[in-house]
CSV table of C-alpha atoms in Angstrom, one decimal:
chain,number,residue,atom,x,y,z
A,24,UNK,CA,34.1,-35.2,-94.5
A,25,UNK,CA,33.3,-31.5,-94.5
A,26,UNK,CA,30.3,-29.8,-96.1
A,27,UNK,CA,30.4,-29.4,-99.9
A,28,UNK,CA,31.9,-26.1,-101.1
A,29,UNK,CA,30.7,-24.5,-104.3
A,30,UNK,CA,33.1,-22.5,-106.6
A,31,UNK,CA,32.5,-20.6,-109.8
A,32,UNK,CA,35.3,-20.5,-112.3
A,33,UNK,CA,35.7,-19.1,-115.8
A,34,UNK,CA,37.4,-21.4,-118.3
A,35,UNK,CA,37.2,-21.1,-122.1
A,36,UNK,CA,34.8,-18.2,-121.9
A,37,UNK,CA,32.1,-20.2,-120.2
A,38,UNK,CA,31.3,-20.3,-116.5
A,39,UNK,CA,31.3,-23.7,-114.8
A,40,UNK,CA,29.9,-24.2,-111.3
A,41,UNK,CA,31.7,-27.0,-109.4
A,42,UNK,CA,30.4,-28.4,-106.2
A,43,UNK,CA,33.3,-30.2,-104.8
A,44,UNK,CA,33.4,-32.2,-101.6
A,45,UNK,CA,36.6,-31.5,-99.7
A,46,UNK,CA,37.4,-34.8,-98.0
A,47,UNK,CA,39.1,-35.1,-94.7
A,48,UNK,CA,42.0,-37.5,-95.1
A,49,UNK,CA,42.0,-38.0,-91.3
A,50,UNK,CA,39.1,-40.3,-91.8
A,51,UNK,CA,41.4,-42.7,-93.8
A,52,UNK,CA,43.9,-44.7,-91.8
A,53,UNK,CA,47.6,-44.0,-92.5
A,54,UNK,CA,50.9,-45.5,-91.4
A,55,UNK,CA,54.6,-44.6,-91.4
A,56,UNK,CA,57.0,-47.2,-92.6
A,57,UNK,CA,60.7,-46.9,-92.0
A,58,UNK,CA,62.2,-48.3,-95.3
A,59,UNK,CA,65.9,-47.6,-94.3
A,60,UNK,CA,67.7,-45.6,-91.6
A,61,UNK,CA,67.2,-42.4,-93.7
A,62,UNK,CA,63.9,-43.1,-95.6
A,63,UNK,CA,60.4,-43.4,-94.3
A,64,UNK,CA,57.1,-43.3,-96.2
A,65,UNK,CA,53.7,-42.1,-95.1
A,66,UNK,CA,50.8,-44.0,-96.8
A,67,UNK,CA,47.1,-44.3,-96.5
A,68,UNK,CA,45.8,-47.9,-96.4
A,69,UNK,CA,42.5,-49.7,-96.0
A,70,UNK,CA,42.1,-53.4,-96.6
A,71,UNK,CA,39.2,-54.7,-98.8
A,72,UNK,CA,36.0,-55.3,-96.8
A,73,UNK,CA,34.6,-57.6,-99.5
A,74,UNK,CA,36.1,-60.9,-100.4
A,75,UNK,CA,37.9,-61.1,-103.7
A,76,UNK,CA,37.9,-57.3,-104.1
A,77,UNK,CA,41.4,-56.0,-105.1
A,78,UNK,CA,43.4,-53.3,-103.5
A,79,UNK,CA,43.8,-50.2,-105.7
A,80,UNK,CA,47.2,-48.5,-105.4
A,81,UNK,CA,47.6,-44.8,-106.2
A,82,UNK,CA,50.7,-42.9,-107.4
A,83,UNK,CA,50.4,-39.1,-107.5
A,84,UNK,CA,52.3,-36.7,-109.6
A,85,UNK,CA,53.6,-33.1,-109.3
A,86,UNK,CA,52.9,-31.1,-107.3
A,87,UNK,CA,50.7,-33.4,-105.3
A,88,UNK,CA,50.3,-36.0,-102.5
A,89,UNK,CA,48.1,-38.9,-101.7
A,90,UNK,CA,45.5,-36.4,-100.6
A,91,UNK,CA,44.7,-35.5,-104.2
A,92,UNK,CA,43.1,-38.9,-104.6
A,93,UNK,CA,40.8,-38.4,-101.5
A,94,UNK,CA,37.6,-38.6,-103.6
A,95,UNK,CA,38.6,-41.9,-105.1
A,96,UNK,CA,39.9,-43.4,-101.9
A,97,UNK,CA,36.7,-42.6,-100.0
A,98,UNK,CA,34.5,-43.9,-102.8
A,99,UNK,CA,36.4,-47.2,-103.3
A,100,UNK,CA,36.5,-47.8,-99.5
A,101,UNK,CA,32.7,-47.3,-99.4
A,102,UNK,CA,32.3,-50.0,-102.1
A,103,UNK,CA,34.5,-52.5,-100.3
A,104,UNK,CA,37.7,-52.2,-102.2
A,105,UNK,CA,41.1,-51.9,-100.6
A,106,UNK,CA,43.2,-48.8,-101.1
A,107,UNK,CA,46.9,-47.9,-100.8
A,108,UNK,CA,48.1,-44.4,-101.4
A,109,UNK,CA,51.6,-43.2,-100.4
A,110,UNK,CA,53.0,-39.7,-100.3
A,111,UNK,CA,55.8,-40.4,-102.8
A,112,UNK,CA,59.5,-39.6,-102.2
A,113,UNK,CA,60.0,-35.9,-101.7
A,114,UNK,CA,56.3,-35.2,-100.8
A,115,UNK,CA,54.0,-34.7,-97.9
A,116,UNK,CA,54.8,-36.9,-94.9
A,117,UNK,CA,57.4,-39.0,-96.7
A,118,UNK,CA,61.2,-38.4,-96.6
A,119,UNK,CA,62.7,-35.7,-98.9
A,120,UNK,CA,66.3,-36.6,-99.7
A,121,UNK,CA,68.2,-33.8,-101.4
A,122,UNK,CA,70.3,-36.1,-103.7
A,123,UNK,CA,68.7,-36.7,-107.1
A,124,UNK,CA,70.3,-40.1,-107.2
A,125,UNK,CA,67.8,-41.2,-104.5
A,126,UNK,CA,65.1,-40.7,-107.1
A,127,UNK,CA,66.0,-43.4,-109.6
A,128,UNK,CA,63.1,-45.7,-110.6
A,129,UNK,CA,64.7,-48.9,-109.2
A,130,UNK,CA,65.3,-47.4,-105.8
A,131,UNK,CA,61.8,-45.9,-105.5
A,132,UNK,CA,60.2,-49.1,-106.9
A,133,UNK,CA,62.0,-51.1,-104.2
A,134,UNK,CA,60.5,-48.7,-101.6
A,135,UNK,CA,57.0,-49.4,-103.0
A,136,UNK,CA,57.6,-53.2,-103.0
A,137,UNK,CA,58.6,-52.9,-99.3
A,138,UNK,CA,55.3,-51.2,-98.6
A,139,UNK,CA,53.4,-53.9,-100.4
A,140,UNK,CA,55.3,-56.5,-98.4
A,141,UNK,CA,54.6,-54.7,-95.2
A,142,UNK,CA,50.8,-54.8,-96.0
A,143,UNK,CA,50.9,-58.4,-97.2
A,144,UNK,CA,49.7,-57.3,-100.6
A,145,UNK,CA,50.7,-59.8,-103.3
A,146,UNK,CA,48.9,-57.9,-106.1
A,147,UNK,CA,47.3,-54.6,-106.7
A,148,UNK,CA,45.6,-52.5,-109.4
A,149,UNK,CA,47.9,-49.5,-110.1
A,150,UNK,CA,46.6,-46.0,-110.8
A,151,UNK,CA,49.0,-43.2,-111.8
A,152,UNK,CA,48.5,-39.5,-112.5
A,153,UNK,CA,51.0,-37.2,-114.1
A,154,UNK,CA,54.5,-38.2,-113.1
A,155,UNK,CA,52.9,-41.0,-111.1
A,156,UNK,CA,52.0,-42.5,-114.5
A,157,UNK,CA,55.7,-42.4,-115.4
A,158,UNK,CA,56.5,-44.1,-112.1
A,159,UNK,CA,53.8,-46.7,-112.7
A,160,UNK,CA,55.2,-47.4,-116.1
A,161,UNK,CA,58.6,-48.4,-114.6
A,162,UNK,CA,57.3,-49.9,-111.3
A,163,UNK,CA,55.2,-52.4,-113.4
A,164,UNK,CA,58.3,-53.6,-115.2
A,165,UNK,CA,60.3,-54.0,-112.0
A,166,UNK,CA,57.5,-56.0,-110.4
A,167,UNK,CA,55.1,-57.2,-113.1
A,168,UNK,CA,53.7,-60.1,-111.0
A,169,UNK,CA,52.4,-57.6,-108.4
A,170,UNK,CA,50.0,-55.9,-110.8
A,171,UNK,CA,46.6,-57.0,-112.1
A,172,UNK,CA,45.8,-53.9,-114.0
A,173,UNK,CA,47.0,-50.4,-114.8
A,174,UNK,CA,45.2,-47.1,-115.0
A,175,UNK,CA,46.8,-44.0,-116.3
A,176,UNK,CA,45.2,-40.6,-115.6
A,177,UNK,CA,46.1,-37.7,-118.0
A,178,UNK,CA,49.5,-39.0,-118.8
A,179,UNK,CA,49.7,-42.4,-120.5
A,180,UNK,CA,52.3,-45.2,-120.5
A,181,UNK,CA,55.9,-44.0,-120.8
A,182,UNK,CA,57.5,-46.8,-122.8
A,183,UNK,CA,61.1,-47.6,-121.7
A,184,UNK,CA,64.0,-48.2,-124.0
A,185,UNK,CA,65.1,-44.7,-125.1
A,186,UNK,CA,67.0,-42.0,-123.3
A,187,UNK,CA,64.9,-39.1,-122.1
A,188,UNK,CA,65.8,-35.9,-124.0
A,189,UNK,CA,63.7,-32.8,-123.0
A,190,UNK,CA,65.4,-30.7,-125.6
A,191,UNK,CA,64.4,-33.1,-128.3
A,192,UNK,CA,60.8,-33.1,-127.0
A,193,UNK,CA,60.8,-29.3,-127.1
A,194,UNK,CA,62.0,-29.3,-130.7
A,195,UNK,CA,59.4,-31.8,-131.6
A,196,UNK,CA,56.5,-30.0,-129.9
A,197,UNK,CA,57.6,-26.7,-131.6
A,198,UNK,CA,57.5,-28.4,-135.0
A,199,UNK,CA,54.1,-29.9,-134.3
A,200,UNK,CA,52.4,-27.0,-132.5
A,201,UNK,CA,54.6,-23.9,-133.2
A,202,UNK,CA,55.5,-23.7,-129.5
A,203,UNK,CA,57.8,-25.5,-127.1
A,204,UNK,CA,55.8,-27.2,-124.3
A,205,UNK,CA,58.3,-28.2,-121.7
A,206,UNK,CA,60.5,-25.2,-120.9
A,207,UNK,CA,59.3,-25.2,-117.3
A,208,UNK,CA,61.9,-28.0,-116.9
A,209,UNK,CA,64.5,-25.2,-117.1
A,210,UNK,CA,63.1,-23.8,-113.9
A,211,UNK,CA,62.5,-27.1,-112.1
A,212,UNK,CA,66.0,-28.5,-112.8
A,213,UNK,CA,68.0,-25.4,-111.9
A,214,UNK,CA,69.1,-24.8,-108.3
A,215,UNK,CA,68.5,-21.1,-108.5
A,216,UNK,CA,65.1,-21.8,-110.0
A,217,UNK,CA,64.2,-24.2,-107.2
A,218,UNK,CA,65.3,-21.5,-104.7
A,219,UNK,CA,63.0,-19.1,-106.5
A,220,UNK,CA,60.1,-21.6,-106.2
A,221,UNK,CA,60.8,-21.9,-102.4
A,222,UNK,CA,60.5,-18.2,-102.0
A,223,UNK,CA,57.2,-18.0,-104.0
A,224,UNK,CA,55.3,-21.2,-103.1
A,225,UNK,CA,51.9,-19.6,-103.6
A,226,UNK,CA,52.8,-18.6,-107.1
A,227,UNK,CA,54.0,-22.1,-108.1
A,228,UNK,CA,50.9,-23.8,-106.6
A,229,UNK,CA,48.7,-21.3,-108.4
A,230,UNK,CA,50.3,-21.8,-111.8
A,231,UNK,CA,50.1,-25.6,-111.5
A,232,UNK,CA,46.4,-25.5,-110.8
A,233,UNK,CA,45.4,-22.6,-113.1
A,234,UNK,CA,43.1,-23.0,-116.2
A,235,UNK,CA,44.5,-25.1,-119.0
A,236,UNK,CA,45.2,-22.0,-121.1
A,237,UNK,CA,47.1,-20.2,-118.4
A,238,UNK,CA,49.1,-23.4,-117.6
A,239,UNK,CA,50.1,-23.9,-121.3
A,240,UNK,CA,51.0,-20.2,-121.9
A,241,UNK,CA,53.2,-20.0,-118.8
A,242,UNK,CA,54.7,-23.5,-118.5
A,243,UNK,CA,55.6,-24.3,-122.1
A,244,UNK,CA,57.4,-21.3,-123.7
A,245,UNK,CA,61.0,-20.3,-122.7
A,246,UNK,CA,61.4,-18.4,-119.4
A,247,UNK,CA,57.6,-18.0,-118.9
A,248,UNK,CA,57.5,-20.2,-115.8
A,249,UNK,CA,60.5,-18.4,-114.3
A,250,UNK,CA,58.9,-15.0,-115.0
A,251,UNK,CA,55.6,-16.1,-113.5
A,252,UNK,CA,57.2,-17.4,-110.3
A,253,UNK,CA,59.7,-14.6,-110.0
A,254,UNK,CA,56.9,-12.0,-110.2
A,255,UNK,CA,54.9,-13.9,-107.6
A,256,UNK,CA,51.9,-14.1,-109.9
A,257,UNK,CA,48.6,-15.7,-108.8
A,258,UNK,CA,46.1,-16.9,-111.4
A,259,UNK,CA,42.7,-15.3,-111.5
A,260,UNK,CA,41.0,-18.7,-111.5
A,261,UNK,CA,41.8,-22.3,-110.7
A,262,UNK,CA,39.7,-25.4,-110.9
A,263,UNK,CA,39.0,-25.2,-107.2
A,264,UNK,CA,38.3,-21.4,-106.9
A,265,UNK,CA,40.7,-18.7,-105.7
A,266,UNK,CA,43.6,-18.5,-103.3
A,267,UNK,CA,41.2,-18.2,-100.3
A,268,UNK,CA,40.1,-21.8,-100.8
A,269,UNK,CA,41.1,-24.4,-98.2
A,270,UNK,CA,42.5,-26.7,-100.9
A,271,UNK,CA,44.9,-24.0,-102.0
A,272,UNK,CA,45.9,-23.2,-98.5
A,273,UNK,CA,46.6,-26.9,-97.8
A,274,UNK,CA,48.9,-27.2,-100.8
A,275,UNK,CA,50.7,-24.0,-100.1
A,276,UNK,CA,51.3,-25.1,-96.5
A,277,UNK,CA,52.6,-28.6,-97.6
A,278,UNK,CA,55.2,-27.2,-100.0
A,279,UNK,CA,56.2,-24.3,-97.8
A,280,UNK,CA,57.1,-26.9,-95.1
A,281,UNK,CA,58.6,-29.5,-97.4
A,282,UNK,CA,60.1,-27.3,-100.1
A,283,UNK,CA,60.5,-28.0,-103.8
A,284,UNK,CA,63.9,-29.7,-103.8
A,285,UNK,CA,62.5,-33.2,-103.3
A,286,UNK,CA,59.6,-32.9,-105.9
A,287,UNK,CA,61.9,-31.3,-108.5
A,288,UNK,CA,64.5,-34.1,-108.0
A,289,UNK,CA,62.2,-36.3,-110.0
A,290,UNK,CA,62.8,-34.0,-113.0
A,291,UNK,CA,66.5,-33.9,-112.4
A,292,UNK,CA,66.7,-37.7,-112.3
A,293,UNK,CA,64.8,-37.8,-115.6
A,294,UNK,CA,66.8,-35.1,-117.3
A,295,UNK,CA,70.1,-36.8,-116.4
A,296,UNK,CA,68.8,-40.3,-117.3
A,297,UNK,CA,69.9,-41.6,-113.9
A,298,UNK,CA,67.8,-44.7,-114.5
A,299,UNK,CA,69.0,-45.5,-118.0
A,300,UNK,CA,71.1,-48.6,-117.2
A,301,UNK,CA,67.9,-50.1,-115.6
A,302,UNK,CA,65.6,-49.0,-118.4
A,303,UNK,CA,67.5,-49.7,-121.6
A,304,UNK,CA,66.7,-53.4,-121.7
A,305,UNK,CA,63.3,-53.3,-120.1
A,306,UNK,CA,60.4,-55.1,-121.7
A,307,UNK,CA,57.9,-52.7,-123.4
A,308,UNK,CA,54.7,-54.7,-123.4
A,309,UNK,CA,52.0,-54.4,-120.8
A,310,UNK,CA,50.6,-57.9,-120.1
A,311,UNK,CA,47.7,-56.7,-118.0
A,312,UNK,CA,44.5,-54.8,-118.7
A,313,UNK,CA,45.0,-51.0,-119.2
A,314,UNK,CA,42.8,-48.0,-118.9
A,315,UNK,CA,43.9,-44.5,-120.1
A,316,UNK,CA,41.8,-41.5,-119.0
A,317,UNK,CA,42.8,-38.6,-121.2
A,318,UNK,CA,42.1,-34.9,-120.2
A,319,UNK,CA,40.4,-33.2,-123.1
A,320,UNK,CA,41.3,-29.7,-122.1
A,321,UNK,CA,44.9,-30.3,-120.9
A,322,UNK,CA,46.8,-28.5,-123.6
A,323,UNK,CA,50.2,-29.8,-122.3
A,324,UNK,CA,49.6,-33.5,-122.5
A,325,UNK,CA,47.1,-33.8,-125.4
A,326,UNK,CA,44.8,-36.8,-124.8
A,327,UNK,CA,45.0,-38.3,-128.2
A,328,UNK,CA,48.8,-38.5,-128.0
A,329,UNK,CA,48.6,-40.4,-124.7
A,330,UNK,CA,46.3,-42.9,-126.4
A,331,UNK,CA,48.8,-43.3,-129.3
A,332,UNK,CA,51.7,-43.8,-126.9
A,333,UNK,CA,50.0,-46.5,-124.8
A,334,UNK,CA,47.7,-48.5,-127.1
A,335,UNK,CA,50.4,-50.4,-129.1
A,336,UNK,CA,51.9,-51.8,-125.9
A,337,UNK,CA,48.7,-53.0,-124.1
A,338,UNK,CA,48.5,-56.7,-124.9
A,339,UNK,CA,45.8,-57.9,-122.5
A,340,UNK,CA,42.9,-55.5,-122.9
A,341,UNK,CA,42.8,-51.7,-123.5
A,342,UNK,CA,40.3,-48.9,-123.0
A,343,UNK,CA,40.7,-45.2,-123.7
A,344,UNK,CA,38.4,-42.5,-122.4
A,345,UNK,CA,38.5,-38.7,-122.6
A,346,UNK,CA,37.0,-36.5,-120.0
A,347,UNK,CA,36.3,-32.8,-120.5
A,348,UNK,CA,38.7,-31.6,-117.8
A,349,UNK,CA,42.1,-30.0,-117.4
A,350,UNK,CA,45.1,-31.6,-115.7
A,351,UNK,CA,43.5,-32.5,-112.4
A,352,UNK,CA,40.9,-35.0,-113.7
A,353,UNK,CA,40.4,-36.9,-110.5
A,354,UNK,CA,39.2,-33.7,-108.7
A,355,UNK,CA,37.7,-31.8,-111.7
A,356,UNK,CA,35.3,-34.7,-112.6
A,357,UNK,CA,35.1,-36.9,-109.5
A,358,UNK,CA,32.0,-38.7,-110.4
A,359,UNK,CA,33.1,-39.9,-113.9
A,360,UNK,CA,36.6,-40.7,-112.8
A,361,UNK,CA,35.2,-42.9,-110.0
A,362,UNK,CA,32.8,-44.5,-112.4
A,363,UNK,CA,35.6,-45.4,-114.8
A,364,UNK,CA,37.8,-46.8,-112.1
A,365,UNK,CA,34.9,-49.0,-110.8
A,366,UNK,CA,34.0,-50.2,-114.3
A,367,UNK,CA,37.6,-51.1,-114.9
A,368,UNK,CA,37.9,-53.0,-111.6
A,369,UNK,CA,34.6,-54.8,-112.3
A,370,UNK,CA,35.6,-55.8,-115.8
A,371,UNK,CA,39.0,-56.9,-114.7
A,372,UNK,CA,37.7,-59.0,-111.9
A,373,UNK,CA,35.2,-60.7,-114.2
A,374,UNK,CA,38.2,-61.7,-116.4
A,375,UNK,CA,40.0,-63.1,-113.4
A,376,UNK,CA,38.0,-64.9,-110.8
A,377,UNK,CA,40.6,-64.5,-108.1
A,378,UNK,CA,43.0,-61.6,-107.3
C-alpha cells in the first residue's frame, strides 16, 4: 500500500478534500484461469481466514477492472472474509474477444461458474457496480444456488423479461427530465465511435470519471459524448484529482493497451438483445437478502429510481441506502461503502448460521 494521496476537487460549487489511499493490487493474490482455448480470466482471490466467513464476489462495470474494488478487497481480507474479483471479459488481464456474441449473459455466466468451481466456492455474496450490477442480475438467475446475498452499487437490479430498448429509454428520460440520458450509447455501439475512443483514450477516461454534472451534460444528450471525445477534451476535475494522478494514468494505460472494443461489446450485446432467448422466461424474484447503495449525486442513474426498480423483487430481506457520491461510490466514500458491506455480511450471516 502506498502513502495516502490528498486531492482537492470542486463539485457543486463546494470544495471537497479527499484523502484516498491508493492500494497496490500486487499485495492481493491473483490467478489466470484458462476457461477455453481462446478465453482466459485474470482474477484476484483470497480465501476466508475465519471459519464460517463467506467469500465476497465483485463484478465491476464500465470502464473499470477488479482494481477499482481495491479498498473493499483489502478491508474485507483484513477482517477475515474471502474475496474474489475478476477482470471481466474485455477488461484488464482477461481475454478481449472482438465478437459481441461472446458477451451474452449465459456465456459470461458460465465463465464465472468455472472460476467458482476452480476455487471450490459453492456459495458467495455477490457485489456489482454499474454494468456489473446488470451482470449480477443475470448471473444470479443462471446460478441462484451459488449466491447467499446480493449487493448493488449505484445501479440496482435489472429485472429480466423485457427486451432492452435504449431508444425507448431515451424517450422516457426526455419525458421525465426534459433530456435524453443515454445517447452515449450511440458512440459506444458504433464502430467509428469506438475507433475514435481508441484514438483518444485519455478523453474517454476523463469523461467517465468527471464530476456528476459534467458526466450528465456530456453523456446524455445527442452527440455530446462524440463531440467530447473527438475534441480530446479533459475535464477540469475528477473525483481523484487531475490527469497527473496515478489512478488516471493507470486507467489510461489499461485501456490504451486493451482498447475499447471488448468493453463496448457489452453495450452492443445489450442493444441487440443477444441474450433475449435466455432472458425472456427468467424468474424475476430475488430469493436472497439484497442491499442497494444508491449514489445521491449521480445524475445519470438517480438513486431513488434504483430503489424502485429493485425493492419489489427482493423477497428475502431488503435494504436501501444513499451515499452522497457520484458514480464511483466505492472509491469516493470508501469508509461508508466498506461499513455497509460489512453490516450486510454480518446481518446475513446472523440469519444463516452456515454459508
